[in-house]
Amino acid sequence: MTRQTTVISPEALARQRKIMDEIRAHLAQTLDHTPLALVDTFGCQQNVADSQNLMGMLREMGFAFTDDPARADVIVLNTCAVREHAEKRVYGNLGALTHTKKANPAQVICLCGCMAQQSRVAEKVRASYRHVDLVFGPHVLWRFPELLKKVYWEHGRVFSIDDSPGCIAEGLPIVREDRTKAWVSVMYGCNNFCSYCIVPYVRGRERSRDREHILADVTALAAEGYKDITLLGQNVNSYGKDLPGGVDFADLLAALDGVDGDFWLRFMTSHPKDASHKLLDAMARCGKVAEHLHLPFQSGSSRVLRAMNRGYTREEYLALADYARRVMPDLVLTSDVIVGFPGETEAEFEETLSLVKEVEFDALFTFIYSPRPGTPAAELPDPVPRAEKQRWFDELLRVQNDISAQKHAAYVGTAQRVLVDGESGDARWPLSARTAGGRLVHLAGDKSAIGAFRTAQITDSNTWALFGRLTD
Ligand code: SAH
Ligand code: SF4
Ligand code: F3S
């Protein structure tokens, strides 16, 4: 068997590198200052990782970075399409940029990411946001230098949003702003087509990076001293399906667990339909893999799960969560849930509530259903009024907040290994840290601890966080 997905050739990547050199030379000649770029990121960690590559390419083109849109020569909005609210925020930000463009007509404004990949968005930007110079989707991110060159050399607007099953570009330049936490994509795209979700339409088909490239990335990050490495994919459990050799995600985890260094490995997201016992056993066995599982359940009703095209039932989800806790008694289990899917009844919402009470997640990301044009669910009758959905949502939040508070209270009096990751701005607890399970800890202690694994005695807790002091 050979690889079924497209990997961009070294020659094509070398061509982009040559263009980066040309742009750097061009800007050095035409500007009287160091070119400045602003990259604003919306959406999930995949977009954060993509923005790090965009910044890497910008740096190769001679750019330094700024937070001030008025001073930026290039502005890039890397967008998310997962809910309507995400898109509204981007339109708001784009609108505000008419002022900076008016003050500096040479400013180049770019819109990229998942929202930009949709033709309805590109058409709206073409017609109503005329100050936007460059629109491109995730499939051509690796060709950003070529697209930007077109804007500079041809002085016209550039749109590149052709549909594509997607590709893999290895070795793109990267800027990592954080020194302790890093993201490593292991696969891209999604084949699941959950009926509410836009991601498969804008991110293309599932494709896995070669194991050797991932191993090299993690080895390099560990050697540089990164302490918290998250493997990314819309559904990491599909890792390897398009690769020769029959390697799966559990095998990948086992291989990465063998990398030298003191670091936590975590991953997101796992789809319950193919989160296997083999994977959970591998998690339990691998010392570096943090016992933290993000396993979105989306609904507690088997009827709604079927309408969502999720491929598992309530009972199957419960059995999986049960098995995970059996093999990892200290597992931190988190999840995503959608309230108010079209046609969901009050009784079905009650099933979601009862699942939440039964599983007792450590934390829950709760969303009200948002219709995404082009997805099957957006065509379904949706009779429940928004106010009613809001009432359900508030009730769910109340139930989960009580559970989170109880779970956090159980940490009080224990000692936890934590990764100190920054300052908190609160004089009583000047440091912030995370447990292996990703729980936020506000800490008393000295700034010199930032970036290190330490032991914390937990003294207090609330719904959202733990509080404590360093003991080593
Ligand atoms: N690939 C991940 C999720 C990506 S989107 C997975 O399968 O788990 C993150 C979360 O956004 C989803 O888990 C879902 O809960 C939520 N979401 C996706 N589409 C949505 C929509 N149309 N309305 C509301 N929430 C949505
Ligand atoms: Fe969307 Fe479902 Fe794919 Fe997750 S698994 S990205 S929710 S289609
Ligand atoms: Fe949003 Fe795209 Fe991620 S739609 S959630 S940024 S994959």
Coordinates of C-alpha atoms and ligand atoms in Angstrom, one line a residue, residues 82 189-200 206 234-235 269 271 273 296 298 308-310 338, ligand 2:
V82 CA -17.5 26.6 13.5
G189 CA -8.9 17.2 8.0
C190 CA -12.0 15.2 8.9
N191 CA -14.0 12.5 7.2
N192 CA -16.8 12.2 9.8
F193 CA -19.3 14.7 8.5
C194 CA -21.2 15.2 11.8
S195 CA -24.4 16.7 10.4
Y196 CA -24.0 20.0 12.2
C197 CA -20.3 20.6 11.5
I198 CA -18.6 22.7 8.9
V199 CA -15.1 21.5 9.5
P200 CA -15.0 18.6 6.9
E206 CA -8.3 13.1 6.7
Q234 CA -9.8 16.8 14.4
N235 CA -10.0 13.1 15.1
T269 CA -9.6 15.5 19.8
H271 CA -13.9 10.8 18.5
K273 CA -16.8 6.1 17.7
P296 CA -16.7 15.0 23.1
Q298 CA -22.3 16.1 21.9
M308 CA -25.9 14.1 14.3
N309 CA -24.3 11.2 12.4
R310 CA -21.9 10.6 15.3
I338 CA -24.3 20.8 21.9
Ligands
SF4_2 FE1 -16.8 18.2 13.1 FE2 -17.5 15.8 13.7 FE3 -15.3 16.1 12.3 FE4 -15.3 16.8 14.8 S1 -15.6 14.8 14.0 S2 -14.5 18.1 13.1 S3 -17.5 17.5 15.1 S4 -17.4 16.6 11.6

